[in-house]
PDB file of C-alpha atoms in Angstrom:
ATOM      1  CA  UNK A  13       0.324  -0.249   0.229  1.00  0.00           C
ATOM      2  CA  UNK A  14       2.761   2.085   1.046  1.00  0.00           C
ATOM      3  CA  UNK A  15       3.746   1.540  -3.640  1.00  0.00           C
ATOM      4  CA  UNK A  16       3.872   4.426  -5.832  1.00  0.00           C
ATOM      5  CA  UNK A  17       2.621   1.805  -8.082  1.00  0.00           C
ATOM      6  CA  UNK A  18       0.265  -1.326  -8.291  1.00  0.00           C
ATOM      7  CA  UNK A  19       0.869  -4.129 -11.302  1.00  0.00           C
ATOM      8  CA  UNK A  20      -2.293  -5.751 -10.895  1.00  0.00           C
ATOM      9  CA  UNK A  21      -2.031  -8.489 -13.647  1.00  0.00           C
ATOM     10  CA  UNK A  22      -5.003 -10.263 -15.538  1.00  0.00           C
ATOM     11  CA  UNK A  23      -5.855 -13.468 -17.984  1.00  0.00           C
ATOM     12  CA  UNK A  24      -8.546 -11.373 -19.243  1.00  0.00           C
ATOM     13  CA  UNK A  25     -11.072 -14.553 -20.126  1.00  0.00           C
ATOM     14  CA  UNK A  26     -10.964 -15.909 -16.145  1.00  0.00           C
ATOM     15  CA  UNK A  27     -13.462 -13.927 -15.056  1.00  0.00           C
ATOM     16  CA  UNK A  28     -11.775 -14.731 -10.889  1.00  0.00           C
ATOM     17  CA  UNK A  29      -9.199 -12.397 -11.602  1.00  0.00           C
ATOM     18  CA  UNK A  30     -11.449  -9.834 -11.893  1.00  0.00           C
ATOM     19  CA  UNK A  31     -12.722 -10.644  -8.801  1.00  0.00           C
ATOM     20  CA  UNK A  32      -9.884 -10.772  -6.791  1.00  0.00           C
ATOM     21  CA  UNK A  33      -8.298  -7.532  -8.411  1.00  0.00           C
ATOM     22  CA  UNK A  34     -11.328  -5.517  -6.926  1.00  0.00           C
ATOM     23  CA  UNK A  35     -10.341  -6.632  -4.045  1.00  0.00           C
ATOM     24  CA  UNK A  36      -6.765  -5.953  -4.358  1.00  0.00           C
ATOM     25  CA  UNK A  37      -7.694  -2.489  -5.060  1.00  0.00           C
ATOM     26  CA  UNK A  38     -10.330  -2.160  -2.432  1.00  0.00           C
ATOM     27  CA  UNK A  39      -7.679  -3.327  -0.188  1.00  0.00           C
ATOM     28  CA  UNK A  40      -4.769  -0.483  -1.433  1.00  0.00           C
ATOM     29  CA  UNK A  41      -7.277   1.451  -1.248  1.00  0.00           C
ATOM     30  CA  UNK A  42      -8.902   1.155   2.027  1.00  0.00           C
ATOM     31  CA  UNK A  43      -5.007   1.605   3.175  1.00  0.00           C
ATOM     32  CA  UNK A  44      -3.629   4.385   1.171  1.00  0.00           C
ATOM     33  CA  UNK A  45      -3.446   8.002   2.660  1.00  0.00           C
ATOM     34  CA  UNK A  46      -5.361   9.385   0.322  1.00  0.00           C
ATOM     35  CA  UNK A  47      -7.357   8.481  -3.322  1.00  0.00           C
ATOM     36  CA  UNK A  48      -5.300   7.451  -6.147  1.00  0.00           C
ATOM     37  CA  UNK A  49      -5.400   6.558  -9.584  1.00  0.00           C
ATOM     38  CA  UNK A  50      -7.166   3.397 -11.169  1.00  0.00           C
ATOM     39  CA  UNK A  51      -5.285   2.806 -13.953  1.00  0.00           C
ATOM     40  CA  UNK A  52      -7.880  -0.161 -16.298  1.00  0.00           C
ATOM     41  CA  UNK A  53      -4.862  -0.549 -19.600  1.00  0.00           C
ATOM     42  CA  UNK A  54      -8.169  -1.838 -21.837  1.00  0.00           C
ATOM     43  CA  UNK A  55      -9.589   1.503 -22.513  1.00  0.00           C
ATOM     44  CA  UNK A  56      -7.230   3.605 -25.303  1.00  0.00           C
ATOM     45  CA  UNK A  57      -7.054   6.978 -23.141  1.00  0.00           C
ATOM     46  CA  UNK A  58      -8.513   9.108 -25.584  1.00  0.00           C
ATOM     47  CA  UNK A  59     -12.303   8.609 -23.873  1.00  0.00           C
ATOM     48  CA  UNK A  60     -10.927   9.962 -20.830  1.00  0.00           C
ATOM     49  CA  UNK A  61     -12.690  13.191 -20.379  1.00  0.00           C
ATOM     50  CA  UNK A  62     -15.831  10.627 -21.600  1.00  0.00           C
ATOM     51  CA  UNK A  63     -15.164   9.142 -18.079  1.00  0.00           C
ATOM     52  CA  UNK A  64     -14.944  12.395 -16.662  1.00  0.00           C
ATOM     53  CA  UNK A  65     -17.622  13.451 -17.742  1.00  0.00           C
ATOM     54  CA  UNK A  66     -19.978  11.264 -17.457  1.00  0.00           C
ATOM     55  CA  UNK A  67     -19.002  10.508 -13.954  1.00  0.00           C
ATOM     56  CA  UNK A  68     -18.907  13.956 -12.864  1.00  0.00           C
ATOM     57  CA  UNK A  69     -22.740  13.407 -13.980  1.00  0.00           C
ATOM     58  CA  UNK A  70     -22.879  10.960 -10.754  1.00  0.00           C
ATOM     59  CA  UNK A  71     -22.599   8.338 -13.422  1.00  0.00           C
ATOM     60  CA  UNK A  72     -22.986   5.309 -11.512  1.00  0.00           C
ATOM     61  CA  UNK A  73     -20.229   2.514 -11.900  1.00  0.00           C
ATOM     62  CA  UNK A  74     -22.477  -0.199 -13.662  1.00  0.00           C
ATOM     63  CA  UNK A  75     -23.105   2.471 -16.687  1.00  0.00           C
ATOM     64  CA  UNK A  76     -19.200   3.259 -17.432  1.00  0.00           C
ATOM     65  CA  UNK A  77     -19.231   0.506 -19.554  1.00  0.00           C
ATOM     66  CA  UNK A  78     -21.857   1.438 -21.857  1.00  0.00           C
ATOM     67  CA  UNK A  79     -20.469   5.462 -21.195  1.00  0.00           C
ATOM     68  CA  UNK A  80     -17.497   4.507 -22.860  1.00  0.00           C
ATOM     69  CA  UNK A  81     -18.862   2.056 -25.458  1.00  0.00           C
ATOM     70  CA  UNK A  82     -17.272  -0.822 -23.791  1.00  0.00           C
ATOM     71  CA  UNK A  83     -18.853  -3.601 -25.670  1.00  0.00           C
ATOM     72  CA  UNK A  84     -17.882  -2.939 -29.280  1.00  0.00           C
ATOM     73  CA  UNK A  85     -14.433  -2.709 -27.299  1.00  0.00           C
ATOM     74  CA  UNK A  86     -13.858  -6.664 -28.021  1.00  0.00           C
ATOM     75  CA  UNK A  87     -12.119  -7.046 -24.125  1.00  0.00           C
ATOM     76  CA  UNK A  88     -15.057  -9.684 -21.829  1.00  0.00           C
ATOM     77  CA  UNK A  89     -17.986  -8.277 -20.579  1.00  0.00           C
ATOM     78  CA  UNK A  90     -18.202  -4.983 -18.650  1.00  0.00           C
ATOM     79  CA  UNK A  91     -19.851  -6.776 -15.653  1.00  0.00           C
ATOM     80  CA  UNK A  92     -16.380  -8.446 -14.896  1.00  0.00           C
ATOM     81  CA  UNK A  93     -14.523  -5.283 -15.091  1.00  0.00           C
ATOM     82  CA  UNK A  94     -17.478  -3.346 -12.546  1.00  0.00           C
ATOM     83  CA  UNK A  95     -16.438  -4.414  -9.326  1.00  0.00           C
ATOM     84  CA  UNK A  96     -12.714  -3.462 -10.287  1.00  0.00           C
ATOM     85  CA  UNK A  97     -14.367   0.086 -11.044  1.00  0.00           C
ATOM     86  CA  UNK A  98     -16.328   0.247  -8.334  1.00  0.00           C
ATOM     87  CA  UNK A  99     -13.657  -0.368  -5.147  1.00  0.00           C
ATOM     88  CA  UNK A 100     -11.886   2.629  -6.843  1.00  0.00           C
ATOM     89  CA  UNK A 101     -14.687   4.730  -7.349  1.00  0.00           C
ATOM     90  CA  UNK A 102     -15.954   4.094  -3.430  1.00  0.00           C
ATOM     91  CA  UNK A 103     -12.954   5.800  -1.761  1.00  0.00           C
ATOM     92  CA  UNK A 104     -12.887   8.796  -4.478  1.00  0.00           C
ATOM     93  CA  UNK A 105      -9.777   7.458  -6.852  1.00  0.00           C
ATOM     94  CA  UNK A 106      -9.805   8.035 -10.000  1.00  0.00           C
ATOM     95  CA  UNK A 107     -10.897   6.480 -13.007  1.00  0.00           C
ATOM     96  CA  UNK A 108      -7.929   6.647 -16.025  1.00  0.00           C
ATOM     97  CA  UNK A 109      -7.994   5.607 -19.783  1.00  0.00           C
ATOM     98  CA  UNK A 110      -4.618   4.293 -19.901  1.00  0.00           C
ATOM     99  CA  UNK A 111      -4.536   2.605 -23.748  1.00  0.00           C
ATOM    100  CA  UNK A 112      -3.246   3.526 -26.849  1.00  0.00           C
ATOM    101  CA  UNK A 113      -6.630   3.694 -29.506  1.00  0.00           C
ATOM    102  CA  UNK A 114      -6.832   1.132 -32.417  1.00  0.00           C
ATOM    103  CA  UNK A 115      -5.101   3.547 -35.474  1.00  0.00           C
ATOM    104  CA  UNK A 116      -1.524   3.440 -32.716  1.00  0.00           C
ATOM    105  CA  UNK A 117      -1.510  -0.059 -31.807  1.00  0.00           C
ATOM    106  CA  UNK A 118      -1.259  -0.292 -35.391  1.00  0.00           C
ATOM    107  CA  UNK A 119       1.441   2.524 -36.343  1.00  0.00           C
ATOM    108  CA  UNK A 120       3.321   0.769 -33.347  1.00  0.00           C
ATOM    109  CA  UNK A 121       3.021  -2.194 -35.199  1.00  0.00           C
ATOM    110  CA  UNK A 122       4.534  -0.998 -38.490  1.00  0.00           C
ATOM    111  CA  UNK A 123       6.923   1.753 -36.558  1.00  0.00           C
ATOM    112  CA  UNK A 124       7.401   0.901 -33.999  1.00  0.00           C
ATOM    113  CA  UNK A 125       8.558   3.575 -31.789  1.00  0.00           C
ATOM    114  CA  UNK A 126       8.820   6.533 -35.065  1.00  0.00           C
ATOM    115  CA  UNK A 127       5.276   5.937 -35.006  1.00  0.00           C
ATOM    116  CA  UNK A 128       4.872   8.668 -31.843  1.00  0.00           C
ATOM    117  CA  UNK A 129       5.489  12.148 -31.090  1.00  0.00           C
ATOM    118  CA  UNK A 130       9.446  12.253 -29.570  1.00  0.00           C
ATOM    119  CA  UNK A 131       8.958  13.569 -25.504  1.00  0.00           C
ATOM    120  CA  UNK A 132       6.193  11.190 -25.089  1.00  0.00           C
ATOM    121  CA  UNK A 133       9.264   8.051 -26.526  1.00  0.00           C
ATOM    122  CA  UNK A 134      11.939  10.070 -24.647  1.00  0.00           C
ATOM    123  CA  UNK A 135       9.731  11.086 -21.320  1.00  0.00           C
ATOM    124  CA  UNK A 136       9.183   6.582 -21.619  1.00  0.00           C
ATOM    125  CA  UNK A 137      12.168   5.345 -22.326  1.00  0.00           C
ATOM    126  CA  UNK A 138       9.825   4.277 -25.367  1.00  0.00           C
ATOM    127  CA  UNK A 139      12.814   4.153 -27.348  1.00  0.00           C
ATOM    128  CA  UNK A 140      15.726   2.832 -26.017  1.00  0.00           C
ATOM    129  CA  UNK A 141      16.567  -1.163 -26.816  1.00  0.00           C
ATOM    130  CA  UNK A 142      15.980  -3.105 -24.049  1.00  0.00           C
ATOM    131  CA  UNK A 143      18.935  -5.621 -23.889  1.00  0.00           C
ATOM    132  CA  UNK A 144      19.148  -8.918 -26.185  1.00  0.00           C
ATOM    133  CA  UNK A 145      18.269 -11.230 -23.264  1.00  0.00           C
ATOM    134  CA  UNK A 146      14.681  -9.123 -22.223  1.00  0.00           C
ATOM    135  CA  UNK A 147      13.672  -9.601 -26.066  1.00  0.00           C
ATOM    136  CA  UNK A 148      13.598 -13.178 -26.581  1.00  0.00           C
ATOM    137  CA  UNK A 149      11.805 -13.771 -23.635  1.00  0.00           C
ATOM    138  CA  UNK A 150       9.038 -10.932 -24.764  1.00  0.00           C
ATOM    139  CA  UNK A 151       9.393 -12.857 -28.812  1.00  0.00           C
ATOM    140  CA  UNK A 152       9.232 -16.269 -26.375  1.00  0.00           C
ATOM    141  CA  UNK A 153       5.915 -14.963 -24.762  1.00  0.00           C
ATOM    142  CA  UNK A 154       4.009 -13.741 -27.454  1.00  0.00           C
ATOM    143  CA  UNK A 155       4.695 -16.739 -29.498  1.00  0.00           C
ATOM    144  CA  UNK A 156       3.296 -18.699 -25.840  1.00  0.00           C
ATOM    145  CA  UNK A 157      -0.001 -16.292 -25.963  1.00  0.00           C
ATOM    146  CA  UNK A 158      -0.946 -17.349 -29.392  1.00  0.00           C
ATOM    147  CA  UNK A 159      -0.382 -20.526 -29.676  1.00  0.00           C
ATOM    148  CA  UNK A 160       3.025 -20.480 -31.433  1.00  0.00           C
ATOM    149  CA  UNK A 161       1.506 -18.996 -35.028  1.00  0.00           C
ATOM    150  CA  UNK A 162       2.809 -16.501 -35.511  1.00  0.00           C
ATOM    151  CA  UNK A 163       5.187 -15.551 -37.971  1.00  0.00           C
ATOM    152  CA  UNK A 164       8.390 -13.634 -36.544  1.00  0.00           C
ATOM    153  CA  UNK A 165       7.298 -11.038 -38.730  1.00  0.00           C
ATOM    154  CA  UNK A 166       3.987 -10.849 -36.316  1.00  0.00           C
ATOM    155  CA  UNK A 167       5.897 -10.524 -33.087  1.00  0.00           C
ATOM    156  CA  UNK A 168       8.835  -8.214 -34.049  1.00  0.00           C
ATOM    157  CA  UNK A 169       5.122  -6.261 -34.438  1.00  0.00           C
ATOM    158  CA  UNK A 170       3.188  -7.134 -31.607  1.00  0.00           C
ATOM    159  CA  UNK A 171       6.258  -6.905 -29.374  1.00  0.00           C
ATOM    160  CA  UNK A 172       6.206  -3.299 -30.948  1.00  0.00           C
ATOM    161  CA  UNK A 173       2.396  -2.454 -29.889  1.00  0.00           C
ATOM    162  CA  UNK A 174       3.158  -4.050 -26.606  1.00  0.00           C
ATOM    163  CA  UNK A 175       5.981  -1.733 -25.586  1.00  0.00           C
ATOM    164  CA  UNK A 176       4.083   1.133 -26.608  1.00  0.00           C
ATOM    165  CA  UNK A 177       0.831   0.359 -24.779  1.00  0.00           C
ATOM    166  CA  UNK A 178       3.559  -0.641 -21.541  1.00  0.00           C
ATOM    167  CA  UNK A 179       4.888   2.968 -21.736  1.00  0.00           C
ATOM    168  CA  UNK A 180       1.726   4.752 -22.740  1.00  0.00           C
ATOM    169  CA  UNK A 181       0.713   3.149 -18.977  1.00  0.00           C
ATOM    170  CA  UNK A 182       3.072   4.476 -17.467  1.00  0.00           C
ATOM    171  CA  UNK A 183       2.897   7.455 -18.972  1.00  0.00           C
TER     172      UNK A 183
END
């Protein structure tokens, strides 16, 4: 609870992971000195204004998914993520949209860090090369996550996207 940042992973298609995330967020919020921000990896940053406006209009967490067109996002149903938002909002934490948009992901796939503004790349370290063991590890993870059914070129593009998404979340 004293950490500046806590990264909570999940398997997106496992509802139990989402229940555990909600419990962790509730516990971390209860122990924190003040409200925090809870960033959602799966909400594109360009939707942040929609989140703010919806919540400012006394929006309930149940309707947040609809307010940001969650059903069109390709992620599992909002009802799985709603308890995480409820846990955050119960302690006045902010909900932060922390993903790239589709166009940004496509650009990252094709161009890597060159697709982004230099200020963002410098601030996040996105342009810094990774040590070979980290690159190999991420490539292996990408292949395994896709049942070893992706080509080497696709894996490189997927790595670029993941690095850009991670930079966006960190930023």
